[in-house]
mmCIF file of C-alpha atoms in Angstrom:
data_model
loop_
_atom_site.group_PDB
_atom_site.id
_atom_site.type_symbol
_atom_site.label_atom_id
_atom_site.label_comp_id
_atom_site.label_asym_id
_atom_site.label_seq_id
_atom_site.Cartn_x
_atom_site.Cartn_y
_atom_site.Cartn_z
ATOM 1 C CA UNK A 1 -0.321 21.307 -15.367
ATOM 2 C CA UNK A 2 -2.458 18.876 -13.633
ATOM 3 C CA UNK A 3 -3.487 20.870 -9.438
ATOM 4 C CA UNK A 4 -5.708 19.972 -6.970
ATOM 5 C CA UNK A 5 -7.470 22.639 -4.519
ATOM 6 C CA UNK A 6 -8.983 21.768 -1.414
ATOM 7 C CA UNK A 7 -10.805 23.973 1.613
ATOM 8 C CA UNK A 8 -7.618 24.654 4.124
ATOM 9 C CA UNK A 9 -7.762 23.392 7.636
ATOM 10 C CA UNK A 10 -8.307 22.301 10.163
ATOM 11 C CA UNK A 11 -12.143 21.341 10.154
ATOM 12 C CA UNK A 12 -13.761 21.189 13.855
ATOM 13 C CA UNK A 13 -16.852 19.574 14.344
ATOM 14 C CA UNK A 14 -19.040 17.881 16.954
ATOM 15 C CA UNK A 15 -19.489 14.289 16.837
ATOM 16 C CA UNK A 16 -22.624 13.444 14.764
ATOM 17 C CA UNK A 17 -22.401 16.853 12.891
ATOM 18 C CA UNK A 18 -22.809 16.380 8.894
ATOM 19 C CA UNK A 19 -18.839 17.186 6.938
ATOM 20 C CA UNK A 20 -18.035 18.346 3.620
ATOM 21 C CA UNK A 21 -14.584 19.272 2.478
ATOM 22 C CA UNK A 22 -14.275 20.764 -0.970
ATOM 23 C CA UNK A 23 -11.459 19.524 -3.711
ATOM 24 C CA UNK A 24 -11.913 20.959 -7.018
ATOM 25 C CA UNK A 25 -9.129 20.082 -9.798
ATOM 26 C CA UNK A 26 -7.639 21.244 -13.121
ATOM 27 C CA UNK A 27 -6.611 18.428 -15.475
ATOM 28 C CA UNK A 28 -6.124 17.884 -19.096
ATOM 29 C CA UNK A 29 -8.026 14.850 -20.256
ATOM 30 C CA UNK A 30 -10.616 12.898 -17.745
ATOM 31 C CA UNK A 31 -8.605 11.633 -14.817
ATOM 32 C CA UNK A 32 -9.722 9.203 -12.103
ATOM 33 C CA UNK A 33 -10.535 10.865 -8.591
ATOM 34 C CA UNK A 34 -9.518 10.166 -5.078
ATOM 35 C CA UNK A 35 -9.683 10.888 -1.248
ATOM 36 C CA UNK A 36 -7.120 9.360 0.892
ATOM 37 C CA UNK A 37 -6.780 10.065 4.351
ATOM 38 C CA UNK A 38 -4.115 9.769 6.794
ATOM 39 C CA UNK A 39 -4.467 9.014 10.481
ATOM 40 C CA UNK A 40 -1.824 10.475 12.516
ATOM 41 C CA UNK A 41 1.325 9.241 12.321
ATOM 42 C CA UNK A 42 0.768 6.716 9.280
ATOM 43 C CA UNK A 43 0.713 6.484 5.775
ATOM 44 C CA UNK A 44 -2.410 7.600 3.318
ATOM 45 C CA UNK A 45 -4.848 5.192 2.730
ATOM 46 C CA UNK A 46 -7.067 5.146 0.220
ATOM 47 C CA UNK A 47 -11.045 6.281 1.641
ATOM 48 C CA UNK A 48 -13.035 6.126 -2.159
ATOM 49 C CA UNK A 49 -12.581 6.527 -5.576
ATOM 50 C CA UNK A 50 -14.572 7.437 -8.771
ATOM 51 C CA UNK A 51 -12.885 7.250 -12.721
ATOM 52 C CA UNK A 52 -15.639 9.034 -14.519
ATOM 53 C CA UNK A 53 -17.581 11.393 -14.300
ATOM 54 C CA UNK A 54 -21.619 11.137 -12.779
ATOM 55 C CA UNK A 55 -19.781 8.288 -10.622
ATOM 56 C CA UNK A 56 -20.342 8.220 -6.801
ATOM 57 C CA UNK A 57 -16.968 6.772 -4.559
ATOM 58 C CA UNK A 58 -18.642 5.564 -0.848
ATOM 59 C CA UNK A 59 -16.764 4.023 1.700
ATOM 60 C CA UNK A 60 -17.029 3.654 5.270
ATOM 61 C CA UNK A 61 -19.982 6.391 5.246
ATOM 62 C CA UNK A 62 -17.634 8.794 3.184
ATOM 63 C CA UNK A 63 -18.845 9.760 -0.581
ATOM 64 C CA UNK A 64 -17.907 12.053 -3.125
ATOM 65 C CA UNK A 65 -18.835 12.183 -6.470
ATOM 66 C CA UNK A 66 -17.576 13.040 -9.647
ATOM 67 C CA UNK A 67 -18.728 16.383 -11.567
ATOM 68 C CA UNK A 68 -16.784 17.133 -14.415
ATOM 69 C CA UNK A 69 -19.287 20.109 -15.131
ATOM 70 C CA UNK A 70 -17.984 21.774 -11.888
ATOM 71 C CA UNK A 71 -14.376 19.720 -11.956
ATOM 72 C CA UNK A 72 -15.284 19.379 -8.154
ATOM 73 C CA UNK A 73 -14.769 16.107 -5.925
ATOM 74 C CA UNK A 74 -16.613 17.511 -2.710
ATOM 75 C CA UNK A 75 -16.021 15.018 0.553
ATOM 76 C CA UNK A 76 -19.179 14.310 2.585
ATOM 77 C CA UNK A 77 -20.058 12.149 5.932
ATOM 78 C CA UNK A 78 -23.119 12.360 7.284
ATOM 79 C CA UNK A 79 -22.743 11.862 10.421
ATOM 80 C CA UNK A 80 -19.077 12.026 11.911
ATOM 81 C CA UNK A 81 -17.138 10.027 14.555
ATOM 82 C CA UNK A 82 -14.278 11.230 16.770
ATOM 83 C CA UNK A 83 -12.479 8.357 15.498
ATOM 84 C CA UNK A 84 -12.645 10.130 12.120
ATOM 85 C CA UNK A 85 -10.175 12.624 13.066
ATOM 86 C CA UNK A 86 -7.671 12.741 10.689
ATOM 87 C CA UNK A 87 -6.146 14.317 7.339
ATOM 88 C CA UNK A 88 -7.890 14.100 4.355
ATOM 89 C CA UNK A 89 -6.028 14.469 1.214
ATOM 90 C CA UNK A 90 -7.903 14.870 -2.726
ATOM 91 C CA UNK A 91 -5.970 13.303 -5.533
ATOM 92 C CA UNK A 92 -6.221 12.931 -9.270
ATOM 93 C CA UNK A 93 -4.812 10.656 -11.102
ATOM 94 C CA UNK A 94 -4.328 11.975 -15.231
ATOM 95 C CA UNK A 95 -3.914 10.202 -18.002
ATOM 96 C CA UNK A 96 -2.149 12.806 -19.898
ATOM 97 C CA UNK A 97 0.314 12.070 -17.014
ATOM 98 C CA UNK A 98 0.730 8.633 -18.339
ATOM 99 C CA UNK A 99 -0.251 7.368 -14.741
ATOM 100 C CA UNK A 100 2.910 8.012 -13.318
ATOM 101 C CA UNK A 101 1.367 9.028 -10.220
ATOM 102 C CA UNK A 102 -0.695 10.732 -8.411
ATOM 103 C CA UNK A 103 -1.555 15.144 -7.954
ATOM 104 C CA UNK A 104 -2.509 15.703 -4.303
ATOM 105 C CA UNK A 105 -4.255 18.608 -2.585
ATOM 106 C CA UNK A 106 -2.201 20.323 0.213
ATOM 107 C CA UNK A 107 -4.637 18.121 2.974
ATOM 108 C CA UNK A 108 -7.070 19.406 5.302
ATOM 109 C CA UNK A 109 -7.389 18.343 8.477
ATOM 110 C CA UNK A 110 -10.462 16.738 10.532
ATOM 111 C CA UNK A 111 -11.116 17.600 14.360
ATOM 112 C CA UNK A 112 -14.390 15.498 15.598
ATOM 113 C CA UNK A 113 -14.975 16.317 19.147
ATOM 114 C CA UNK A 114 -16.791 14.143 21.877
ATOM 115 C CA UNK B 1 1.125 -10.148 3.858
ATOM 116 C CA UNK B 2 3.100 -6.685 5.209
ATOM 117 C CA UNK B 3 2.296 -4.051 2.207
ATOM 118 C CA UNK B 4 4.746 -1.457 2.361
ATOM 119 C CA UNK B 5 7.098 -1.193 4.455
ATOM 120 C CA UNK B 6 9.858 1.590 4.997
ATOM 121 C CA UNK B 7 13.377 2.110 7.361
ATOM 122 C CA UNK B 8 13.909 3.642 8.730
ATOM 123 C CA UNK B 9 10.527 5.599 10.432
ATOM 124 C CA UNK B 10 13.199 8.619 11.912
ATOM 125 C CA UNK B 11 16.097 9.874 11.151
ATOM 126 C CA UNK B 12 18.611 12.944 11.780
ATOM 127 C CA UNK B 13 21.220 13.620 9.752
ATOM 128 C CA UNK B 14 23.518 16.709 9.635
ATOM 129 C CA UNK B 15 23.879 19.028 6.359
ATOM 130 C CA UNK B 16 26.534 17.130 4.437
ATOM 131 C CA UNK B 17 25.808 13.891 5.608
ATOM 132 C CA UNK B 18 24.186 10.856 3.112
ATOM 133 C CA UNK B 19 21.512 8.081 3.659
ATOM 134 C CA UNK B 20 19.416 5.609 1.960
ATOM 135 C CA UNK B 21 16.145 4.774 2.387
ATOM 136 C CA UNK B 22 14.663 1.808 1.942
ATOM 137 C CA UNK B 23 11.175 0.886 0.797
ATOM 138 C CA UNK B 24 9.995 -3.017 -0.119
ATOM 139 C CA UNK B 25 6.523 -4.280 -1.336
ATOM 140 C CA UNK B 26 5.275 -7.291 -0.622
ATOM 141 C CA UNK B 27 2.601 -7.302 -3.393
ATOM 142 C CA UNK B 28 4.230 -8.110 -6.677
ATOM 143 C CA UNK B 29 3.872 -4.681 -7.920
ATOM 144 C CA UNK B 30 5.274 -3.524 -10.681
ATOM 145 C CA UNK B 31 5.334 0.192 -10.029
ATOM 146 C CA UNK B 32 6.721 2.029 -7.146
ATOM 147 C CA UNK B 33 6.816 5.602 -6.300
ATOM 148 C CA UNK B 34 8.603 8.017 -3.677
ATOM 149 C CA UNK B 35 6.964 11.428 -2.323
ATOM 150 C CA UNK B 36 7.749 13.787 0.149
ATOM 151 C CA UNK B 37 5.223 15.192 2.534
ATOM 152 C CA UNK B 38 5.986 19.087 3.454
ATOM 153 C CA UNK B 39 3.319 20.965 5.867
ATOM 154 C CA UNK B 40 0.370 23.222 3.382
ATOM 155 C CA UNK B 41 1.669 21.477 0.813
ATOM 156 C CA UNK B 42 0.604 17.645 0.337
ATOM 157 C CA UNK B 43 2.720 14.814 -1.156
ATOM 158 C CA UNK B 44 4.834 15.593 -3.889
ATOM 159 C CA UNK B 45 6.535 13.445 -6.125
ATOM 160 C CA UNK B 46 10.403 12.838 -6.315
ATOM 161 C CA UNK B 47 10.820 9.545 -8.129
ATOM 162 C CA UNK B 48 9.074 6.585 -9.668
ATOM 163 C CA UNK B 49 9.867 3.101 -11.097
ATOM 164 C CA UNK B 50 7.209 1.527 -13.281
ATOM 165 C CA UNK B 51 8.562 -1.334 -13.888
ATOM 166 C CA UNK B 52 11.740 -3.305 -12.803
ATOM 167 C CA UNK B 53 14.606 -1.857 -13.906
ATOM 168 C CA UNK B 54 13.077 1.531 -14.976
ATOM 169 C CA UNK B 55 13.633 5.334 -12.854
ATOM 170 C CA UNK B 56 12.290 8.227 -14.107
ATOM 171 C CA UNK B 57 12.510 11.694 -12.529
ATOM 172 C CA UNK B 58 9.114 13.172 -10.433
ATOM 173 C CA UNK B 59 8.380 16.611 -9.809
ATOM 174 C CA UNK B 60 11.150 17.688 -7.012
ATOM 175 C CA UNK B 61 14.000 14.897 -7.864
ATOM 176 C CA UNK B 62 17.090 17.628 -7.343
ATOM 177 C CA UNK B 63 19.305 16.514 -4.644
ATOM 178 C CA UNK B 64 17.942 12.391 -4.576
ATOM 179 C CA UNK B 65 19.150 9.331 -6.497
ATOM 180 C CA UNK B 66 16.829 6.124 -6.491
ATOM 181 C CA UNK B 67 17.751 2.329 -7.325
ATOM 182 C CA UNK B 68 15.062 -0.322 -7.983
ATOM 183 C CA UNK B 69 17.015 -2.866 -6.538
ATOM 184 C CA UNK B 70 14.015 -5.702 -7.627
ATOM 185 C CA UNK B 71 11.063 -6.011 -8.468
ATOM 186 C CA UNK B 72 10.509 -5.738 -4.372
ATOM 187 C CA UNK B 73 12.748 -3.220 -3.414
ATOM 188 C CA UNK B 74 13.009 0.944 -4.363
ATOM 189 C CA UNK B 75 15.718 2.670 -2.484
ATOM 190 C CA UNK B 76 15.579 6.271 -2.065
ATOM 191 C CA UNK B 77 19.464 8.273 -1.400
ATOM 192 C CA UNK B 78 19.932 11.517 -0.168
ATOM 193 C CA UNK B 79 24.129 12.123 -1.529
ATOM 194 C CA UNK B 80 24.888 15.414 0.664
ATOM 195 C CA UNK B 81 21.776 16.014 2.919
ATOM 196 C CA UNK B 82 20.496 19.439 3.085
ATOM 197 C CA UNK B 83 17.934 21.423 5.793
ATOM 198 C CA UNK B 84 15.593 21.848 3.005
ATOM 199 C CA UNK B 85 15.239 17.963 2.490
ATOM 200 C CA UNK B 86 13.844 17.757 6.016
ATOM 201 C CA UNK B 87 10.446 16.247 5.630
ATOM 202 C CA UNK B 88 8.041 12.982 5.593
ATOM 203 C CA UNK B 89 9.363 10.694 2.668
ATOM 204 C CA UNK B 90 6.733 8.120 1.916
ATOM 205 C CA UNK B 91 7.111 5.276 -0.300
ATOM 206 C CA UNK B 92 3.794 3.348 -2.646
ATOM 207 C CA UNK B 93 3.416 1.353 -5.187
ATOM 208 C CA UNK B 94 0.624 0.452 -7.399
ATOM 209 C CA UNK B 95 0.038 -1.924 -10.088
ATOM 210 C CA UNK B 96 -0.823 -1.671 -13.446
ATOM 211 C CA UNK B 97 1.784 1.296 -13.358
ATOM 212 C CA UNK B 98 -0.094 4.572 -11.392
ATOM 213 C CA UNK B 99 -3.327 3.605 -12.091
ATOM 214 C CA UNK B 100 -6.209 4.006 -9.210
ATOM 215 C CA UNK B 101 -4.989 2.343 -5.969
ATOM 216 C CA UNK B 102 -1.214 3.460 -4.446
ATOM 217 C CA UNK B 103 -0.534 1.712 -1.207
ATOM 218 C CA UNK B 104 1.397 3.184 0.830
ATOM 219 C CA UNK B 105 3.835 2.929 3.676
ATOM 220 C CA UNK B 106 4.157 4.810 7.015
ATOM 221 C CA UNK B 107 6.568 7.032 6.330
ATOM 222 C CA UNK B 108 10.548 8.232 7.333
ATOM 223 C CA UNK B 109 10.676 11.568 9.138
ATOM 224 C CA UNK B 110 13.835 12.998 8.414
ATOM 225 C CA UNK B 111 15.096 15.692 9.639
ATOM 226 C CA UNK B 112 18.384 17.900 8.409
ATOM 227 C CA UNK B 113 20.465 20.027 10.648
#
């Protein structure tokens, strides 16, 4: 079936210092990639997307983009910001799943220190 | 415009005991989804609606009954609660049915003595 792996927590940094978490996936088919992220004590949001491959999700600094060679989904911020902190979660949404819903990674979490 | 909301955001129950949950959308989704957060192991899904009127079984649905009341509203019950069924139950819902975006709300910790 349809996994997601990602890097385990939790990820320290230093304010300003460069991120990448890693999410790689298995999936039948070619199905649409995510990163939510969940600030503590409230529900996922969605951070960026990206539905085929060669595509590159950005928001709010974040990107990731899509390599189906490598079946990889890699998080990266250039330049993090305590308010940042938070858990990041890789998803996959598969079409051999009829959409029902989404596959999450287990989550890894983000310390940015002052 | 409210999104997702969910009661209630804590709970304790005793092993035996039943509850409902209750999720609403404010969106005029069509599909709506329940998951369950457990620590190292991300969300996992227990139920789903994609349409109005429609329930179809997740990947850990043992032990949990739904009802899609309308097209708003997607209850979640727990008949005889049990210590593993203490978790982080969050509630989404997307439209067209599980494609892309899932919303989601903030969440009922429960937890099962």
């Amino acid at each position: 079936g349809d996994s997601v792996t990602q890097m385990e927590g939790p990820v320290t940094l230093s304010e300003e210092a460069f991120l990448t978490i890693n999410c790689t996936y298995t999936a039948t088919g070619y199905p649409s990639l995510f990163w939510y992220v969940q600030y503590p004590g409230e529900g996922l949001q969605l951070l960026l997307k990206a539905t085929k491959a060669d595509d590159k999700g950005s928001n709010k600094g974040f990107e990731a983009t899509y390599r189906k060679e490598t079946t990889s989904f890699h998080l990266e911020k250039g330049s993090v910001q305590v308010s940042d902190s938070a858990v990041y979660f890789c998803a996959l949404s598969s079409p051999d799943m009829g959409r029902r819903a989404l596959t999450f990674g287990s989550g890894t979490r983000l310390q940015v220190q002052p | 415009n409210a999104g997702v909301t969910q009661t209630p955001k804590f709970q304790v129950l005793k092993t035996g005991q039943s509850m409902t949950l209750q999720c609403a959308q404010d969106m005029n989704h069509n599909s709506m989804y329940w998951y369950r957060q457990d620590p190292g192991m991300g969300l996992r899904l227990i139920y789903y609606s994609a349409s109005e009127g429609t329930t179809d079984k997740g990947e850990v649905p043992n032990g949990y009954n739904v009802s899609r009341l309308n097209k708003r509203e997607f209850s979640l019950r727990l008949e005889s609660a049990a210590p593993s069924q203490t978790s982080v139950y969050f509630c989404a819902s997307s439209d067209p049915p599980g494609t892309y975006e899932q919303y989601f709300g903030p969440g009922t910790r429960l937890t099962v003595t």
